[in-house]
Amino acid sequence: MRRDVVLVGLLWVLATLVGEYVVSTLDIYPPKAALEAEHIDQAIRTLLMLAVPVFNFVVVVMLYSIWRFRARDEAEVGEPIYTHRTFTVGWLVVTSALAAVLFYNPGYVGWKFLKSNPTADLEIQVTAAQWHWHITYPDYGVSLKSRPIGFARIEENPVLALPAGKRVKFEVTSDDVIHSFWIPALRMKVDAVPGVVTTMYVTITETGSYEEDAVFRVQCAELCGTGHPRMTMPVVILEPEEFEDWIKQQQMQEAMGGSMEGMEKQGDGH
Ligand SMILES: [Cu+2]
């Protein structure tokens, strides 16, 4: 038995070293375009690094037991095991300690970072409804409205433009059920709740567009009915000067009563 414990211990250490190497070097993270995104990816990395030893312990003990203690000829019922106090208490203490570490960081530290700076260069209002987004730039009198056409034809929807290097405040609400406003490239997401305005601050760092990567899109992230996956629209992040040009273009279009009104007529009449 002692030999088994030593062997399992060695296998566990080996599997953990390999696992830690993989999760700390493997780049599974899609393009990111916000300061907050760095922190969120780092939080996922931390979670994986703490999960590796626990996961490997369970898997190594299980596989070793299946291999070493399997019934070879005739199956017989072994001695019953009632409890192992040291192991039970040890397991509880170690896993609780790991959870406590996570509650503090990235939990509390990350939450404080996301909430610590309520200033913004630009304000954007977002109203969700089954199944479209209504986006308004109140400082510029520009508004956009998506239609529920989904991922395959996402390019037919108006584009949500954001300026790189600026801090943006999103004020989010809903006209009907709970939705969730999510831009994967920013890694940030906030629920859209009817009767409540939720806020989300994001510091945009990089330019990018939907053509480059599908993470540059708005996506509803709270199941809200049959049209839920179709609540999507492309995002483009522009240099500030290009963003100003984009705004002027939108203002001109709106002044001409052009595309926007046409789009609303084609919409579902919301
Ligand atoms: Cu939804």
mmCIF file of C-alpha atoms and ligand atoms in Angstrom:
data_model
loop_
_atom_site.group_PDB
_atom_site.id
_atom_site.type_symbol
_atom_site.label_atom_id
_atom_site.label_comp_id
_atom_site.label_asym_id
_atom_site.label_seq_id
_atom_site.Cartn_x
_atom_site.Cartn_y
_atom_site.Cartn_z
ATOM 1 C CA MET A 1 0.000 0.000 0.000
ATOM 2 C CA ARG A 2 2.826 2.369 0.891
ATOM 3 C CA ARG A 3 4.341 1.746 -2.523
ATOM 4 C CA ASP A 4 1.008 2.647 -4.137
ATOM 5 C CA VAL A 5 0.803 5.934 -2.244
ATOM 6 C CA VAL A 6 4.340 6.887 -3.268
ATOM 7 C CA LEU A 7 3.688 5.924 -6.879
ATOM 8 C CA VAL A 8 0.401 7.837 -7.026
ATOM 9 C CA GLY A 9 2.153 10.816 -5.445
ATOM 10 C CA LEU A 10 4.879 10.767 -8.087
ATOM 11 C CA LEU A 11 2.378 10.401 -10.943
ATOM 12 C CA TRP A 12 0.374 13.257 -9.502
ATOM 13 C CA VAL A 13 3.397 15.566 -9.268
ATOM 14 C CA LEU A 14 4.396 14.660 -12.834
ATOM 15 C CA ALA A 15 0.877 15.184 -14.251
ATOM 16 C CA THR A 16 0.604 18.470 -12.339
ATOM 17 C CA LEU A 17 3.916 19.777 -13.688
ATOM 18 C CA VAL A 18 2.830 18.934 -17.246
ATOM 19 C CA GLY A 19 -0.639 20.443 -16.654
ATOM 20 C CA GLU A 20 0.743 23.661 -15.163
ATOM 21 C CA TYR A 21 3.131 24.013 -18.090
ATOM 22 C CA VAL A 22 0.281 23.532 -20.575
ATOM 23 C CA VAL A 23 -2.180 25.981 -18.970
ATOM 24 C CA SER A 24 0.460 28.659 -18.400
ATOM 25 C CA THR A 25 1.841 28.553 -21.958
ATOM 26 C CA LEU A 26 -1.130 27.491 -24.073
ATOM 27 C CA ASP A 27 -2.659 30.457 -25.898
ATOM 28 C CA ILE A 28 -6.359 29.621 -25.976
ATOM 29 C CA TYR A 29 -7.417 33.253 -25.758
ATOM 30 C CA PRO A 30 -9.006 35.015 -28.745
ATOM 31 C CA PRO A 31 -7.978 38.566 -29.728
ATOM 32 C CA LYS A 32 -8.661 41.132 -27.044
ATOM 33 C CA ALA A 33 -9.122 44.885 -27.328
ATOM 34 C CA ALA A 34 -9.569 46.188 -23.797
ATOM 35 C CA LEU A 35 -7.517 46.721 -20.663
ATOM 36 C CA GLU A 36 -10.141 44.768 -18.717
ATOM 37 C CA ALA A 37 -9.740 41.819 -21.098
ATOM 38 C CA GLU A 38 -6.135 41.284 -19.925
ATOM 39 C CA HIS A 39 -7.341 40.968 -16.354
ATOM 40 C CA ILE A 40 -10.141 38.598 -17.278
ATOM 41 C CA ASP A 41 -7.866 36.303 -19.292
ATOM 42 C CA GLN A 42 -5.435 36.352 -16.382
ATOM 43 C CA ALA A 43 -8.286 35.376 -14.035
ATOM 44 C CA ILE A 44 -9.082 32.379 -16.235
ATOM 45 C CA ARG A 45 -5.401 31.424 -16.284
ATOM 46 C CA THR A 46 -5.279 31.603 -12.461
ATOM 47 C CA LEU A 47 -8.420 29.453 -12.162
ATOM 48 C CA LEU A 48 -6.914 26.840 -14.497
ATOM 49 C CA MET A 49 -3.615 26.827 -12.616
ATOM 50 C CA LEU A 50 -5.356 26.185 -9.294
ATOM 51 C CA ALA A 51 -7.679 23.599 -10.863
ATOM 52 C CA VAL A 52 -4.860 21.542 -12.387
ATOM 53 C CA PRO A 53 -3.561 19.921 -9.145
ATOM 54 C CA VAL A 54 -7.095 19.139 -7.900
ATOM 55 C CA PHE A 55 -8.216 17.722 -11.242
ATOM 56 C CA ASN A 56 -5.023 15.691 -11.645
ATOM 57 C CA PHE A 57 -5.264 14.301 -8.136
ATOM 58 C CA VAL A 58 -8.756 12.931 -8.790
ATOM 59 C CA VAL A 59 -7.869 11.540 -12.221
ATOM 60 C CA VAL A 60 -4.528 9.985 -11.186
ATOM 61 C CA VAL A 61 -6.012 8.289 -8.090
ATOM 62 C CA MET A 62 -8.965 7.035 -10.141
ATOM 63 C CA LEU A 63 -6.929 5.669 -13.067
ATOM 64 C CA TYR A 64 -4.320 4.131 -10.763
ATOM 65 C CA SER A 65 -7.026 2.438 -8.679
ATOM 66 C CA ILE A 66 -8.789 1.099 -11.759
ATOM 67 C CA TRP A 67 -5.522 -0.367 -13.016
ATOM 68 C CA ARG A 68 -3.953 -1.570 -9.760
ATOM 69 C CA PHE A 69 -6.929 -2.745 -7.698
ATOM 70 C CA ARG A 70 -9.161 -4.177 -10.363
ATOM 71 C CA ALA A 71 -10.576 -7.673 -9.735
ATOM 72 C CA ARG A 72 -8.429 -10.005 -11.798
ATOM 73 C CA ASP A 73 -10.108 -13.394 -11.554
ATOM 74 C CA GLU A 74 -13.093 -13.694 -9.308
ATOM 75 C CA ALA A 75 -14.576 -10.482 -8.051
ATOM 76 C CA GLU A 76 -14.828 -10.346 -4.302
ATOM 77 C CA VAL A 77 -16.147 -7.678 -2.024
ATOM 78 C CA GLY A 78 -13.307 -6.022 -0.141
ATOM 79 C CA GLU A 79 -13.150 -4.676 3.355
ATOM 80 C CA PRO A 80 -15.640 -1.816 3.764
ATOM 81 C CA ILE A 81 -14.087 1.624 4.202
ATOM 82 C CA TYR A 82 -16.122 3.793 6.543
ATOM 83 C CA THR A 83 -14.102 6.984 6.738
ATOM 84 C CA HIS A 84 -10.631 8.375 6.739
ATOM 85 C CA ARG A 85 -10.767 11.377 8.955
ATOM 86 C CA THR A 86 -7.345 12.825 8.137
ATOM 87 C CA PHE A 87 -7.978 12.612 4.412
ATOM 88 C CA THR A 88 -11.498 14.055 4.637
ATOM 89 C CA VAL A 89 -10.437 16.987 6.790
ATOM 90 C CA GLY A 90 -7.326 17.558 4.696
ATOM 91 C CA TRP A 91 -9.324 17.588 1.462
ATOM 92 C CA LEU A 92 -11.833 20.039 2.932
ATOM 93 C CA VAL A 93 -9.108 22.356 4.248
ATOM 94 C CA VAL A 94 -7.079 22.377 1.028
ATOM 95 C CA THR A 95 -9.999 22.908 -1.367
ATOM 96 C CA SER A 96 -11.553 25.557 0.908
ATOM 97 C CA ALA A 97 -8.218 27.363 1.058
ATOM 98 C CA LEU A 98 -7.969 27.317 -2.741
ATOM 99 C CA ALA A 99 -11.520 28.668 -3.006
ATOM 100 C CA ALA A 100 -10.701 31.405 -0.465
ATOM 101 C CA VAL A 101 -7.678 32.439 -2.532
ATOM 102 C CA LEU A 102 -9.936 32.749 -5.593
ATOM 103 C CA PHE A 103 -12.567 34.720 -3.693
ATOM 104 C CA TYR A 104 -9.891 37.255 -2.867
ATOM 105 C CA ASN A 105 -8.021 37.251 -6.165
ATOM 106 C CA PRO A 106 -9.238 37.371 -8.921
ATOM 107 C CA GLY A 107 -12.666 37.688 -7.213
ATOM 108 C CA TYR A 108 -12.481 40.714 -4.931
ATOM 109 C CA VAL A 109 -9.385 42.298 -6.483
ATOM 110 C CA GLY A 110 -10.819 41.942 -10.012
ATOM 111 C CA TRP A 111 -14.232 43.285 -9.038
ATOM 112 C CA LYS A 112 -12.595 46.294 -7.375
ATOM 113 C CA PHE A 113 -10.522 46.945 -10.474
ATOM 114 C CA LEU A 114 -13.597 46.832 -12.737
ATOM 115 C CA LYS A 115 -15.598 49.138 -10.437
ATOM 116 C CA SER A 116 -12.889 51.521 -9.260
ATOM 117 C CA ASN A 117 -12.936 54.125 -12.042
ATOM 118 C CA PRO A 118 -16.395 55.494 -12.915
ATOM 119 C CA THR A 119 -15.167 57.999 -15.504
ATOM 120 C CA ALA A 120 -15.545 57.781 -19.251
ATOM 121 C CA ASP A 121 -14.713 59.658 -22.453
ATOM 122 C CA LEU A 122 -17.784 58.400 -24.233
ATOM 123 C CA GLU A 123 -21.224 57.265 -23.165
ATOM 124 C CA ILE A 124 -23.268 54.715 -25.080
ATOM 125 C CA GLN A 125 -26.827 53.726 -24.229
ATOM 126 C CA VAL A 126 -27.949 50.213 -24.995
ATOM 127 C CA THR A 127 -31.530 48.998 -24.941
ATOM 128 C CA ALA A 128 -32.154 45.326 -25.522
ATOM 129 C CA ALA A 129 -35.466 43.878 -26.681
ATOM 130 C CA GLN A 130 -36.597 40.605 -28.178
ATOM 131 C CA TRP A 131 -34.568 40.368 -30.418
ATOM 132 C CA HIS A 132 -32.558 43.386 -31.261
ATOM 133 C CA TRP A 133 -30.210 45.988 -29.876
ATOM 134 C CA HIS A 134 -30.956 49.684 -29.877
ATOM 135 C CA ILE A 135 -27.704 51.594 -29.468
ATOM 136 C CA THR A 136 -27.573 55.359 -28.887
ATOM 137 C CA TYR A 137 -24.650 57.766 -28.741
ATOM 138 C CA PRO A 138 -26.426 60.519 -26.726
ATOM 139 C CA ASP A 139 -23.599 63.070 -27.101
ATOM 140 C CA TYR A 140 -23.812 62.833 -30.895
ATOM 141 C CA GLY A 141 -27.494 62.155 -31.535
ATOM 142 C CA VAL A 142 -26.648 58.950 -33.345
ATOM 143 C CA SER A 143 -28.616 55.749 -32.950
ATOM 144 C CA LEU A 144 -28.393 52.268 -34.417
ATOM 145 C CA LYS A 145 -30.797 49.383 -34.379
ATOM 146 C CA SER A 146 -29.999 45.782 -35.138
ATOM 147 C CA ARG A 147 -32.404 43.244 -36.548
ATOM 148 C CA PRO A 148 -32.588 39.618 -35.427
ATOM 149 C CA ILE A 149 -30.756 38.172 -38.425
ATOM 150 C CA GLY A 150 -28.013 36.298 -36.704
ATOM 151 C CA PHE A 151 -24.458 35.313 -37.193
ATOM 152 C CA ALA A 152 -24.596 34.176 -40.835
ATOM 153 C CA ARG A 153 -25.906 37.532 -42.078
ATOM 154 C CA ILE A 154 -24.515 39.691 -39.305
ATOM 155 C CA GLU A 155 -22.957 42.105 -41.835
ATOM 156 C CA GLU A 156 -26.430 43.305 -42.804
ATOM 157 C CA ASN A 157 -26.810 44.840 -39.361
ATOM 158 C CA PRO A 158 -25.488 48.309 -38.530
ATOM 159 C CA VAL A 159 -21.996 48.361 -37.049
ATOM 160 C CA LEU A 160 -21.331 49.446 -33.467
ATOM 161 C CA ALA A 161 -18.235 51.656 -33.653
ATOM 162 C CA LEU A 162 -15.955 52.330 -30.687
ATOM 163 C CA PRO A 163 -12.879 54.563 -30.381
ATOM 164 C CA ALA A 164 -9.538 52.939 -29.508
ATOM 165 C CA GLY A 165 -7.659 54.405 -26.558
ATOM 166 C CA LYS A 166 -10.834 55.732 -24.938
ATOM 167 C CA ARG A 167 -12.813 54.730 -21.901
ATOM 168 C CA VAL A 168 -16.435 53.964 -22.694
ATOM 169 C CA LYS A 169 -19.407 53.782 -20.373
ATOM 170 C CA PHE A 170 -22.264 51.564 -21.493
ATOM 171 C CA GLU A 171 -25.651 52.192 -19.901
ATOM 172 C CA VAL A 172 -27.689 49.099 -20.476
ATOM 173 C CA THR A 173 -31.351 48.302 -20.022
ATOM 174 C CA SER A 174 -34.087 46.124 -21.502
ATOM 175 C CA ASP A 175 -37.601 46.691 -22.814
ATOM 176 C CA ASP A 176 -38.884 43.200 -22.050
ATOM 177 C CA VAL A 177 -36.979 40.253 -20.576
ATOM 178 C CA ILE A 178 -33.436 39.913 -19.225
ATOM 179 C CA HIS A 179 -30.755 40.010 -21.923
ATOM 180 C CA SER A 180 -27.008 40.388 -21.595
ATOM 181 C CA PHE A 181 -24.861 42.843 -23.528
ATOM 182 C CA TRP A 182 -21.591 41.148 -24.421
ATOM 183 C CA ILE A 183 -18.672 42.028 -26.694
ATOM 184 C CA PRO A 184 -16.300 39.040 -26.562
ATOM 185 C CA ALA A 185 -13.248 41.034 -27.761
ATOM 186 C CA LEU A 186 -13.642 43.235 -24.684
ATOM 187 C CA ARG A 187 -14.367 40.190 -22.461
ATOM 188 C CA MET A 188 -16.956 42.396 -20.762
ATOM 189 C CA LYS A 189 -20.607 41.661 -20.313
ATOM 190 C CA VAL A 190 -23.476 43.114 -18.313
ATOM 191 C CA ASP A 191 -27.082 42.042 -17.888
ATOM 192 C CA ALA A 192 -29.818 44.117 -19.519
ATOM 193 C CA VAL A 193 -32.607 44.129 -16.959
ATOM 194 C CA PRO A 194 -36.046 45.702 -17.582
ATOM 195 C CA GLY A 195 -36.628 48.726 -15.337
ATOM 196 C CA VAL A 196 -32.988 48.929 -14.276
ATOM 197 C CA VAL A 197 -29.968 50.640 -15.847
ATOM 198 C CA THR A 198 -26.797 48.628 -15.444
ATOM 199 C CA THR A 199 -23.428 50.143 -16.298
ATOM 200 C CA MET A 200 -20.239 48.771 -17.722
ATOM 201 C CA TYR A 201 -16.966 50.688 -18.099
ATOM 202 C CA VAL A 202 -14.435 49.499 -20.648
ATOM 203 C CA THR A 203 -11.037 50.918 -21.547
ATOM 204 C CA ILE A 204 -10.578 50.170 -25.233
ATOM 205 C CA THR A 205 -6.958 49.522 -26.192
ATOM 206 C CA GLU A 206 -6.803 48.124 -29.726
ATOM 207 C CA THR A 207 -8.452 48.632 -33.088
ATOM 208 C CA GLY A 208 -10.192 45.705 -34.706
ATOM 209 C CA SER A 209 -13.234 44.665 -36.623
ATOM 210 C CA TYR A 210 -15.670 41.865 -37.195
ATOM 211 C CA GLU A 211 -13.968 41.063 -40.532
ATOM 212 C CA GLU A 212 -10.760 40.278 -38.623
ATOM 213 C CA ASP A 213 -12.333 38.137 -35.941
ATOM 214 C CA ALA A 214 -15.851 37.213 -34.882
ATOM 215 C CA VAL A 215 -15.099 38.215 -31.273
ATOM 216 C CA PHE A 216 -15.629 41.778 -32.496
ATOM 217 C CA ARG A 217 -19.378 41.596 -32.254
ATOM 218 C CA VAL A 218 -22.225 42.289 -29.879
ATOM 219 C CA GLN A 219 -23.843 39.074 -28.748
ATOM 220 C CA CYS A 220 -26.734 38.542 -26.383
ATOM 221 C CA ALA A 221 -25.443 36.322 -23.595
ATOM 222 C CA GLU A 222 -28.615 35.602 -21.654
ATOM 223 C CA LEU A 223 -31.111 33.154 -23.117
ATOM 224 C CA CYS A 224 -34.064 35.378 -23.970
ATOM 225 C CA GLY A 225 -36.236 33.372 -26.356
ATOM 226 C CA THR A 226 -36.069 31.784 -29.780
ATOM 227 C CA GLY A 227 -34.310 34.789 -31.362
ATOM 228 C CA HIS A 228 -31.557 34.871 -28.733
ATOM 229 C CA PRO A 229 -28.634 33.748 -30.939
ATOM 230 C CA ARG A 230 -29.752 36.227 -33.598
ATOM 231 C CA MET A 231 -29.275 39.201 -31.251
ATOM 232 C CA THR A 232 -25.936 40.105 -32.701
ATOM 233 C CA MET A 233 -24.262 42.950 -34.568
ATOM 234 C CA PRO A 234 -20.730 43.656 -35.825
ATOM 235 C CA VAL A 235 -18.318 45.834 -33.838
ATOM 236 C CA VAL A 236 -15.528 47.969 -35.244
ATOM 237 C CA ILE A 237 -12.914 49.672 -33.098
ATOM 238 C CA LEU A 238 -11.459 52.694 -34.880
ATOM 239 C CA GLU A 239 -8.696 55.195 -34.227
ATOM 240 C CA PRO A 240 -10.268 58.281 -32.558
ATOM 241 C CA GLU A 241 -10.072 60.404 -35.770
ATOM 242 C CA GLU A 242 -11.707 57.656 -37.814
ATOM 243 C CA PHE A 243 -14.335 57.332 -35.110
ATOM 244 C CA GLU A 244 -15.139 61.051 -35.411
ATOM 245 C CA ASP A 245 -15.507 60.591 -39.183
ATOM 246 C CA TRP A 246 -17.785 57.619 -38.611
ATOM 247 C CA ILE A 247 -19.941 59.690 -36.253
ATOM 248 C CA LYS A 248 -20.207 62.497 -38.857
ATOM 249 C CA GLN A 249 -21.212 59.960 -41.476
ATOM 250 C CA GLN A 250 -23.925 58.569 -39.206
ATOM 251 C CA GLN A 251 -25.186 62.073 -38.410
ATOM 252 C CA MET A 252 -25.410 62.863 -42.119
ATOM 253 C CA GLN A 253 -27.306 59.652 -42.792
ATOM 254 C CA GLU A 254 -29.694 60.393 -39.973
ATOM 255 C CA ALA A 255 -30.189 63.973 -41.169
ATOM 256 C CA MET A 256 -31.106 62.609 -44.587
ATOM 257 C CA GLY A 257 -33.522 60.201 -42.910
ATOM 258 C CA GLY A 258 -31.825 57.537 -44.963
ATOM 259 C CA SER A 259 -30.812 54.052 -44.069
ATOM 260 C CA MET A 260 -31.812 54.079 -40.431
ATOM 261 C CA GLU A 261 -35.509 54.718 -41.019
ATOM 262 C CA GLY A 262 -35.579 52.201 -43.822
ATOM 263 C CA MET A 263 -34.065 49.688 -41.499
ATOM 264 C CA GLU A 264 -36.656 50.297 -38.801
ATOM 265 C CA LYS A 265 -39.461 49.817 -41.306
ATOM 266 C CA GLN A 266 -38.009 46.509 -42.355
ATOM 267 C CA GLY A 267 -37.612 45.513 -38.723
ATOM 268 C CA ASP A 268 -40.153 43.763 -36.615
ATOM 269 C CA GLY A 269 -41.921 47.017 -35.818
ATOM 270 C CA HIS A 270 -40.663 47.258 -32.275
HETATM 271 CU CU CU B 1 -30.641 36.691 -25.510
#
